[in-house]
Amino acid sequence: MKEKLESLKQEALEQIDQAQTADDLQSVRVSYLGKKGPITEVLRGMGKLPAEERPVVGELANKVRQVIAEAIDEKKAIIEEKAINEQLEKESIDVTLPARPVHVGGPHLLTRMISEIEDLFIGMGFEVREGPEVETDYYNFEALNLPKDHPARDMQDSFYITEELLMRTHTSPVQARTMNAYKGNKPVKMICPGKVYRRDTDDATHSHQFMQVEGLYVDKNVRMSDLKGVLNQFAKQFFGEEREIRLRPSFFPFTEPSVEMDISCKVCQGEGCSVCKKTGWIEILGGGMVHPRVLEMAGYDPEIYSGFAFGMGPERIAMLKYGIDDIRHFYTNDRRFLKQYHQA
Ligand code: 2U9
């Protein structure tokens, strides 16, 4: 019996030694130490042994069982460690590889233009206000001296939602709403940047949706010279100290008199070139003294109050500043275009 146990032990240790996987070990465990295994069988058959041999064989069988179990546990730890090492080897990271580029976004060129314009006007005491993009016919047209029969109200020119509601065609309703809210008895000094909508066919210089920044200053004794001073300050700070401005007579229904402002051409210093169409001047905005009827409709007495207003298109300004030849670049989001104007 002793020899049998001894040879079982040797056999099991050899198989443990040869085991490659946790499964191999498990089958060794089942076949040698399981309920139907040879050691259990020896223990079961002890009853047939002479009484004096029983404790010796019993002790030996338990010892063999213990040796095999310990050998299995030891080998199991070795196999597990090997598996972990193999996995670590497989998953190791080459820290010397160059990192994948991270594409960092930044404010859109138009967003930057608008914040620069805002900063300059805030510096001159203007506040920034915003308003709804879906407007009533009253605030978009009527309150701005564009009566029912005015050609600008043609259904073909604006995106109407109902007879009374449309996508605003300019940001001027924000100014009209602000004056109304101030109830005709306090000064208004504001600019309003935002999106506007017109039913146009998109091409290099037209877009059915574009941006505007408009300004309004209403107070007692506001004059045309104040408009000229503010716009001159803006033009010099935005385009460069060396730029000159000039005002030309123009017409808008909401201002009287109305003007358009040009800046001297940077490319030819006023000599005349292809950029300024040989005039030496480039048009950048429109403005004028708020029409007395507009003041009146908003609750301001035109005998006491006067004001100036102006409007500009940030796309046009950016196109002039950076020589961009197509307004659609602002809206098609081609990263090759956008990233040229990224600023950290
Ligand atoms: C109120 C009264 C008057 C706003 C004005 C302009 C002249 C103007 C255009 C320039 C290019 C818009 O971006 S653009 O298409 N705007 O020329 N805008 S005066 O006048 C107002 C506004 C509100 C209550």
Tab-separated table of C-alpha atoms and ligand atoms in Angstrom:
chain	number	residue	atom	x	y	z
A	1	MET	CA	0.000	0.000	0.000
A	2	LYS	CA	2.837	2.306	0.932
A	3	GLU	CA	4.482	1.721	-2.444
A	4	LYS	CA	1.203	2.368	-4.233
A	5	LEU	CA	0.780	5.696	-2.446
A	6	GLU	CA	4.380	6.615	-3.125
A	7	SER	CA	4.023	5.899	-6.865
A	8	LEU	CA	0.697	7.799	-7.003
A	9	LYS	CA	2.503	10.754	-5.471
A	10	GLN	CA	5.318	10.571	-8.046
A	11	GLU	CA	2.841	10.217	-10.914
A	12	ALA	CA	0.789	13.196	-9.725
A	13	LEU	CA	3.881	15.385	-9.188
A	14	GLU	CA	5.064	14.595	-12.702
A	15	GLN	CA	1.701	15.546	-14.179
A	16	ILE	CA	1.683	18.735	-12.130
A	17	ASP	CA	5.143	19.488	-13.414
A	18	GLN	CA	3.983	19.060	-17.000
A	19	ALA	CA	0.735	21.057	-16.588
A	20	GLN	CA	0.673	24.144	-18.781
A	21	THR	CA	-2.677	25.705	-17.906
A	22	ALA	CA	-5.067	26.132	-14.991
A	23	ASP	CA	-7.346	23.589	-16.729
A	24	ASP	CA	-4.552	20.990	-16.826
A	25	LEU	CA	-4.056	21.480	-13.080
A	26	GLN	CA	-7.745	21.196	-12.389
A	27	SER	CA	-7.922	17.819	-14.111
A	28	VAL	CA	-4.902	16.600	-12.071
A	29	ARG	CA	-6.685	17.767	-8.938
A	30	VAL	CA	-9.907	15.958	-9.896
A	31	SER	CA	-8.226	12.712	-10.940
A	32	TYR	CA	-5.929	12.399	-7.877
A	33	LEU	CA	-7.744	14.172	-5.068
A	34	GLY	CA	-11.399	13.880	-6.243
A	35	LYS	CA	-14.018	11.646	-4.590
A	36	LYS	CA	-13.453	8.944	-7.161
A	37	GLY	CA	-9.665	9.352	-7.158
A	38	PRO	CA	-7.091	6.695	-6.148
A	39	ILE	CA	-6.213	8.270	-2.769
A	40	THR	CA	-9.839	8.385	-1.656
A	41	GLU	CA	-10.042	4.798	-2.808
A	42	VAL	CA	-7.051	3.840	-0.607
A	43	LEU	CA	-8.621	5.550	2.394
A	44	ARG	CA	-11.924	3.809	1.742
A	45	GLY	CA	-10.231	0.406	1.546
A	46	MET	CA	-8.407	0.842	4.877
A	47	GLY	CA	-11.020	-1.262	6.652
A	48	LYS	CA	-9.593	-4.317	4.963
A	49	LEU	CA	-6.063	-3.666	6.365
A	50	PRO	CA	-4.727	-5.196	9.573
A	51	ALA	CA	-5.453	-2.874	12.496
A	52	GLU	CA	-1.795	-1.980	13.161
A	53	GLU	CA	-1.233	-0.800	9.575
A	54	ARG	CA	-4.248	1.464	9.435
A	55	PRO	CA	-2.831	4.545	11.227
A	56	VAL	CA	0.421	4.326	9.256
A	57	VAL	CA	-1.315	4.035	5.872
A	58	GLY	CA	-3.910	6.650	6.919
A	59	GLU	CA	-1.204	9.121	7.859
A	60	LEU	CA	0.753	8.432	4.683
A	61	ALA	CA	-2.346	8.828	2.464
A	62	ASN	CA	-3.143	12.174	4.108
A	63	LYS	CA	0.458	13.265	3.709
A	64	VAL	CA	0.435	12.317	-0.017
A	65	ARG	CA	-2.857	14.147	-0.470
A	66	GLN	CA	-1.346	17.213	1.222
A	67	VAL	CA	1.855	17.118	-0.864
A	68	ILE	CA	-0.152	16.877	-4.109
A	69	ALA	CA	-2.529	19.711	-3.068
A	70	GLU	CA	0.420	21.967	-2.161
A	71	ALA	CA	2.212	21.167	-5.416
A	72	ILE	CA	-0.963	22.026	-7.362
A	73	ASP	CA	-1.299	25.363	-5.512
A	74	GLU	CA	2.356	26.221	-6.115
A	75	LYS	CA	2.121	25.380	-9.811
A	76	LYS	CA	-1.145	27.319	-10.048
A	77	ALA	CA	0.572	30.433	-8.684
A	78	ILE	CA	3.397	29.979	-11.236
A	79	ILE	CA	0.941	29.584	-14.144
A	80	GLU	CA	-1.067	32.646	-13.044
A	81	GLU	CA	2.023	34.773	-12.711
A	82	LYS	CA	3.204	33.658	-16.138
A	83	ALA	CA	-0.182	34.560	-17.650
A	84	ILE	CA	-0.076	38.024	-16.044
A	85	ASN	CA	3.462	38.603	-17.294
A	86	GLU	CA	2.482	37.548	-20.809
A	87	GLN	CA	-0.503	39.894	-20.741
A	88	LEU	CA	1.624	42.783	-19.455
A	89	GLU	CA	4.121	42.099	-22.217
A	90	LYS	CA	1.355	42.107	-24.838
A	91	GLU	CA	-0.274	45.282	-23.522
A	92	SER	CA	2.886	47.227	-22.883
A	93	ILE	CA	2.813	50.835	-24.112
A	94	ASP	CA	5.653	52.307	-26.087
A	95	VAL	CA	5.988	55.632	-24.316
A	96	THR	CA	8.450	56.834	-26.938
A	97	LEU	CA	5.764	56.829	-29.699
A	98	PRO	CA	4.678	60.333	-30.780
A	99	ALA	CA	1.266	61.290	-29.331
A	100	ARG	CA	-1.815	61.439	-31.570
A	101	PRO	CA	-2.579	65.081	-32.422
A	102	VAL	CA	-5.411	66.630	-30.406
A	103	HIS	CA	-7.478	68.997	-32.527
A	104	VAL	CA	-8.136	71.990	-30.332
A	105	GLY	CA	-10.997	74.230	-31.395
A	106	GLY	CA	-11.205	77.963	-30.914
A	107	PRO	CA	-13.658	80.796	-31.316
A	108	HIS	CA	-14.952	81.226	-34.891
A	109	LEU	CA	-13.533	84.205	-36.779
A	110	LEU	CA	-16.940	85.914	-36.695
A	111	THR	CA	-17.210	85.395	-32.940
A	112	ARG	CA	-13.809	87.035	-32.580
A	113	MET	CA	-14.758	89.950	-34.853
A	114	ILE	CA	-17.906	90.547	-32.829
A	115	SER	CA	-16.126	90.449	-29.476
A	116	GLU	CA	-13.492	92.904	-30.754
A	117	ILE	CA	-16.243	95.250	-31.971
A	118	GLU	CA	-18.081	94.850	-28.644
A	119	ASP	CA	-14.920	95.624	-26.654
A	120	LEU	CA	-14.336	98.860	-28.568
A	121	PHE	CA	-17.897	100.095	-28.068
A	122	ILE	CA	-17.996	98.992	-24.411
A	123	GLY	CA	-14.872	101.167	-24.041
A	124	MET	CA	-16.948	104.112	-25.288
A	125	GLY	CA	-19.748	103.481	-22.777
A	126	PHE	CA	-22.126	101.348	-24.867
A	127	GLU	CA	-23.898	98.337	-23.365
A	128	VAL	CA	-24.402	95.097	-25.310
A	129	ARG	CA	-27.991	93.859	-25.664
A	130	GLU	CA	-29.544	90.942	-27.504
A	131	GLY	CA	-33.091	90.167	-28.618
A	132	PRO	CA	-35.268	87.551	-30.339
A	133	GLU	CA	-34.475	86.293	-33.852
A	134	VAL	CA	-38.162	85.603	-34.530
A	135	GLU	CA	-39.708	89.062	-34.555
A	136	THR	CA	-43.090	90.672	-34.865
A	137	ASP	CA	-43.892	92.656	-37.991
A	138	TYR	CA	-44.319	95.674	-35.693
A	139	TYR	CA	-40.809	95.701	-34.190
A	140	ASN	CA	-39.025	94.549	-37.343
A	141	PHE	CA	-40.723	97.068	-39.689
A	142	GLU	CA	-43.468	99.349	-38.371
A	143	ALA	CA	-41.516	100.768	-35.415
A	144	LEU	CA	-38.576	101.490	-37.733
A	145	ASN	CA	-40.545	103.657	-40.125
A	146	LEU	CA	-41.060	100.911	-42.670
A	147	PRO	CA	-44.829	101.172	-43.181
A	148	LYS	CA	-47.070	98.454	-44.644
A	149	ASP	CA	-46.511	99.438	-48.271
A	150	HIS	CA	-42.694	99.657	-47.995
A	151	PRO	CA	-40.868	97.504	-50.592
A	152	ALA	CA	-38.561	96.009	-47.880
A	153	ARG	CA	-41.681	94.252	-46.513
A	154	ASP	CA	-42.159	92.221	-49.670
A	155	MET	CA	-42.922	88.566	-48.838
A	156	GLN	CA	-40.214	87.611	-51.314
A	157	ASP	CA	-37.475	89.346	-49.321
A	158	SER	CA	-38.028	87.978	-45.808
A	159	PHE	CA	-38.654	84.614	-44.144
A	160	TYR	CA	-42.218	84.985	-42.844
A	161	ILE	CA	-43.481	82.489	-40.274
A	162	THR	CA	-47.031	83.862	-40.097
A	163	GLU	CA	-48.451	87.146	-41.390
A	164	GLU	CA	-47.337	88.796	-38.176
A	165	LEU	CA	-44.103	86.915	-37.401
A	166	LEU	CA	-40.862	86.685	-39.364
A	167	MET	CA	-37.142	86.008	-38.965
A	168	ARG	CA	-35.713	89.449	-38.178
A	169	THR	CA	-34.138	91.111	-41.233
A	170	HIS	CA	-31.902	93.353	-39.091
A	171	THR	CA	-31.067	93.755	-35.389
A	172	SER	CA	-32.803	97.164	-35.206
A	173	PRO	CA	-35.894	95.700	-33.435
A	174	VAL	CA	-33.647	95.087	-30.402
A	175	GLN	CA	-33.030	98.852	-30.206
A	176	ALA	CA	-36.717	99.619	-30.711
A	177	ARG	CA	-37.631	97.184	-27.921
A	178	THR	CA	-34.998	98.713	-25.593
A	179	MET	CA	-36.299	102.252	-26.167
A	180	ASN	CA	-39.835	101.037	-25.514
A	181	ALA	CA	-38.710	99.373	-22.287
A	182	TYR	CA	-37.005	102.620	-21.147
A	183	LYS	CA	-40.366	104.409	-21.626
A	184	GLY	CA	-38.959	107.496	-23.296
A	185	ASN	CA	-37.300	108.995	-20.251
A	186	LYS	CA	-33.754	107.720	-20.043
A	187	PRO	CA	-30.785	107.696	-22.401
A	188	VAL	CA	-30.062	104.586	-24.506
A	189	LYS	CA	-26.475	103.752	-25.422
A	190	MET	CA	-26.257	100.248	-26.782
A	191	ILE	CA	-24.979	97.938	-29.464
A	192	CYS	CA	-26.702	94.722	-30.516
A	193	PRO	CA	-24.830	91.968	-32.302
A	194	GLY	CA	-26.720	89.012	-33.767
A	195	LYS	CA	-27.923	86.875	-36.638
A	196	VAL	CA	-30.291	88.272	-39.254
A	197	TYR	CA	-32.137	86.593	-42.119
A	198	ARG	CA	-32.997	87.654	-45.664
A	199	ARG	CA	-34.421	85.649	-48.552
A	200	ASP	CA	-31.384	85.836	-50.785
A	201	THR	CA	-29.721	83.299	-53.049
A	202	ASP	CA	-26.352	82.497	-51.511
A	203	ASP	CA	-23.295	83.476	-53.554
A	204	ALA	CA	-19.840	84.938	-52.872
A	205	THR	CA	-21.267	88.174	-51.450
A	206	HIS	CA	-24.799	87.179	-50.320
A	207	SER	CA	-25.970	84.866	-47.569
A	208	HIS	CA	-29.569	84.193	-46.459
A	209	GLN	CA	-28.317	84.411	-42.866
A	210	PHE	CA	-25.572	86.759	-41.764
A	211	MET	CA	-24.491	88.837	-38.742
A	212	GLN	CA	-25.016	92.469	-37.899
A	213	VAL	CA	-23.762	94.759	-35.210
A	214	GLU	CA	-25.931	97.821	-34.830
A	215	GLY	CA	-25.541	100.717	-32.406
A	216	LEU	CA	-27.843	103.347	-30.977
A	217	TYR	CA	-27.231	106.405	-28.813
A	218	VAL	CA	-30.284	108.416	-27.765
A	219	ASP	CA	-30.017	111.278	-25.291
A	220	LYS	CA	-30.545	115.015	-25.063
A	221	ASN	CA	-28.268	116.923	-27.499
A	222	VAL	CA	-26.890	113.990	-29.471
A	223	ARG	CA	-25.569	115.313	-32.795
A	224	MET	CA	-24.171	114.140	-36.086
A	225	SER	CA	-20.690	115.177	-34.851
A	226	ASP	CA	-21.075	112.631	-32.008
A	227	LEU	CA	-21.780	109.936	-34.588
A	228	LYS	CA	-18.733	110.964	-36.588
A	229	GLY	CA	-16.516	111.039	-33.478
A	230	VAL	CA	-17.627	107.570	-32.279
A	231	LEU	CA	-17.287	105.989	-35.728
A	232	ASN	CA	-13.890	107.624	-36.317
A	233	GLN	CA	-12.673	106.232	-32.995
A	234	PHE	CA	-13.999	102.790	-33.890
A	235	ALA	CA	-12.441	102.797	-37.399
A	236	LYS	CA	-8.999	103.854	-36.129
A	237	GLN	CA	-8.948	101.326	-33.298
A	238	PHE	CA	-10.282	98.489	-35.408
A	239	PHE	CA	-8.512	99.030	-38.731
A	240	GLY	CA	-5.453	101.073	-37.664
A	241	GLU	CA	-4.587	104.615	-36.545
A	242	GLU	CA	-3.445	105.603	-40.021
A	243	ARG	CA	-6.904	105.041	-41.578
A	244	GLU	CA	-9.045	108.065	-42.509
A	245	ILE	CA	-12.842	108.054	-42.585
A	246	ARG	CA	-15.331	109.895	-44.739
A	247	LEU	CA	-19.115	110.138	-44.539
A	248	ARG	CA	-21.248	110.195	-47.697
A	249	PRO	CA	-24.950	111.057	-47.842
A	250	SER	CA	-27.210	108.012	-48.075
A	251	PHE	CA	-30.776	106.938	-47.318
A	252	PHE	CA	-32.315	104.604	-44.746
A	253	PRO	CA	-35.978	104.752	-43.693
A	254	PHE	CA	-35.037	104.784	-39.981
A	255	THR	CA	-32.427	107.571	-40.054
A	256	GLU	CA	-32.568	111.156	-41.314
A	257	PRO	CA	-30.141	112.386	-42.432
A	258	SER	CA	-28.410	109.103	-43.323
A	259	VAL	CA	-24.787	108.457	-44.162
A	260	GLU	CA	-22.461	105.731	-45.322
A	261	MET	CA	-18.955	105.593	-43.931
A	262	ASP	CA	-15.849	104.719	-45.922
A	263	ILE	CA	-12.325	104.097	-44.644
A	264	SER	CA	-9.236	104.917	-46.653
A	265	CYS	CA	-7.859	101.895	-48.501
A	266	LYS	CA	-4.960	100.278	-46.658
A	267	VAL	CA	-3.620	98.546	-49.773
A	268	CYS	CA	-3.017	101.710	-51.858
A	269	GLN	CA	-3.100	104.378	-49.069
A	270	GLY	CA	-5.911	106.154	-50.947
A	271	GLU	CA	-4.175	106.131	-54.337
A	272	GLY	CA	-6.706	103.759	-55.944
A	273	CYS	CA	-6.309	100.003	-56.556
A	274	SER	CA	-8.355	96.895	-57.354
A	275	VAL	CA	-9.352	96.362	-53.684
A	276	CYS	CA	-11.010	99.813	-53.451
A	277	LYS	CA	-12.155	99.726	-57.068
A	278	LYS	CA	-9.820	102.625	-57.869
A	279	THR	CA	-11.619	105.019	-55.484
A	280	GLY	CA	-9.143	104.977	-52.601
A	281	TRP	CA	-12.079	104.319	-50.201
A	282	ILE	CA	-13.870	101.233	-48.890
A	283	GLU	CA	-17.457	101.314	-47.559
A	284	ILE	CA	-17.749	99.711	-44.127
A	285	LEU	CA	-21.003	100.820	-42.505
A	286	GLY	CA	-24.162	102.894	-42.613
A	287	GLY	CA	-25.710	105.203	-40.062
A	288	GLY	CA	-27.424	108.478	-39.397
A	289	MET	CA	-29.571	110.480	-36.988
A	290	VAL	CA	-32.539	108.451	-35.727
A	291	HIS	CA	-35.671	109.475	-37.641
A	292	PRO	CA	-37.977	111.586	-35.425
A	293	ARG	CA	-40.862	109.232	-36.219
A	294	VAL	CA	-38.833	106.251	-34.917
A	295	LEU	CA	-38.105	108.141	-31.673
A	296	GLU	CA	-41.755	109.082	-31.338
A	297	MET	CA	-43.062	105.550	-31.926
A	298	ALA	CA	-40.705	104.276	-29.207
A	299	GLY	CA	-42.050	106.864	-26.762
A	300	TYR	CA	-39.227	109.464	-26.974
A	301	ASP	CA	-40.163	113.097	-27.614
A	302	PRO	CA	-38.102	114.152	-30.671
A	303	GLU	CA	-38.230	117.765	-29.449
A	304	ILE	CA	-36.269	116.767	-26.347
A	305	TYR	CA	-34.327	113.693	-27.416
A	306	SER	CA	-32.172	113.029	-30.447
A	307	GLY	CA	-29.983	110.091	-31.348
A	308	PHE	CA	-27.684	108.455	-33.793
A	309	ALA	CA	-27.675	104.875	-35.067
A	310	PHE	CA	-25.372	102.813	-37.223
A	311	GLY	CA	-25.090	99.289	-38.545
A	312	MET	CA	-22.330	97.114	-39.900
A	313	GLY	CA	-21.824	93.565	-41.174
A	314	PRO	CA	-19.070	91.630	-39.341
A	315	GLU	CA	-18.636	89.276	-42.328
A	316	ARG	CA	-17.908	92.193	-44.657
A	317	ILE	CA	-15.542	93.712	-42.091
A	318	ALA	CA	-13.692	90.406	-41.648
A	319	MET	CA	-13.544	89.953	-45.436
A	320	LEU	CA	-11.938	93.378	-45.795
A	321	LYS	CA	-9.592	92.901	-42.862
A	322	TYR	CA	-8.342	89.454	-43.944
A	323	GLY	CA	-8.895	89.526	-47.730
A	324	ILE	CA	-11.554	86.751	-47.639
A	325	ASP	CA	-13.225	86.475	-51.048
A	326	ASP	CA	-16.393	84.472	-50.311
A	327	ILE	CA	-18.954	85.011	-47.514
A	328	ARG	CA	-19.872	81.296	-47.670
A	329	HIS	CA	-16.523	80.439	-46.026
A	330	PHE	CA	-17.955	81.683	-42.722
A	331	TYR	CA	-20.751	79.124	-42.789
A	332	THR	CA	-19.448	76.001	-44.539
A	333	ASN	CA	-17.080	75.189	-41.648
A	334	ASP	CA	-14.183	73.891	-43.709
A	335	ARG	CA	-11.455	73.388	-41.103
A	336	ARG	CA	-8.794	74.510	-43.601
A	337	PHE	CA	-10.484	77.929	-43.564
A	338	LEU	CA	-11.333	78.033	-39.854
A	339	LYS	CA	-7.909	77.059	-38.541
A	340	GLN	CA	-6.186	79.941	-40.331
A	341	TYR	CA	-7.901	82.267	-37.868
A	342	HIS	CA	-7.412	80.233	-34.686
A	343	GLN	CA	-5.970	82.137	-31.818
A	344	ALA	CA	-4.821	80.404	-28.669
B	1	2U9	C1	-33.223	102.217	-34.529
B	1	2U9	C2	-33.039	103.332	-35.291
B	1	2U9	C3	-32.106	103.326	-36.296
B	1	2U9	C4	-29.562	101.220	-37.756
B	1	2U9	C5	-28.816	101.465	-39.001
B	1	2U9	C6	-27.702	101.100	-40.869
B	1	2U9	C7	-27.827	102.448	-40.931
B	1	2U9	C8	-26.999	100.297	-41.894
B	1	2U9	C9	-26.443	98.075	-42.635
B	1	2U9	C10	-25.003	98.110	-42.802
B	1	2U9	C11	-24.569	96.811	-43.439
B	1	2U9	C12	-26.760	96.724	-42.122
B	1	2U9	O1	-24.987	94.927	-41.844
B	1	2U9	S1	-25.622	95.636	-42.816
B	1	2U9	O2	-26.315	94.926	-43.818
B	1	2U9	N1	-26.998	99.003	-41.701
B	1	2U9	O3	-26.501	100.808	-42.852
B	1	2U9	N2	-28.254	100.540	-39.768
B	1	2U9	S2	-28.648	102.974	-39.595
B	1	2U9	O4	-30.456	102.251	-37.553
B	1	2U9	C13	-31.372	102.201	-36.552
B	1	2U9	C14	-31.549	101.095	-35.802
B	1	2U9	C15	-32.491	101.091	-34.774
B	1	2U9	C16	-34.249	102.190	-33.424
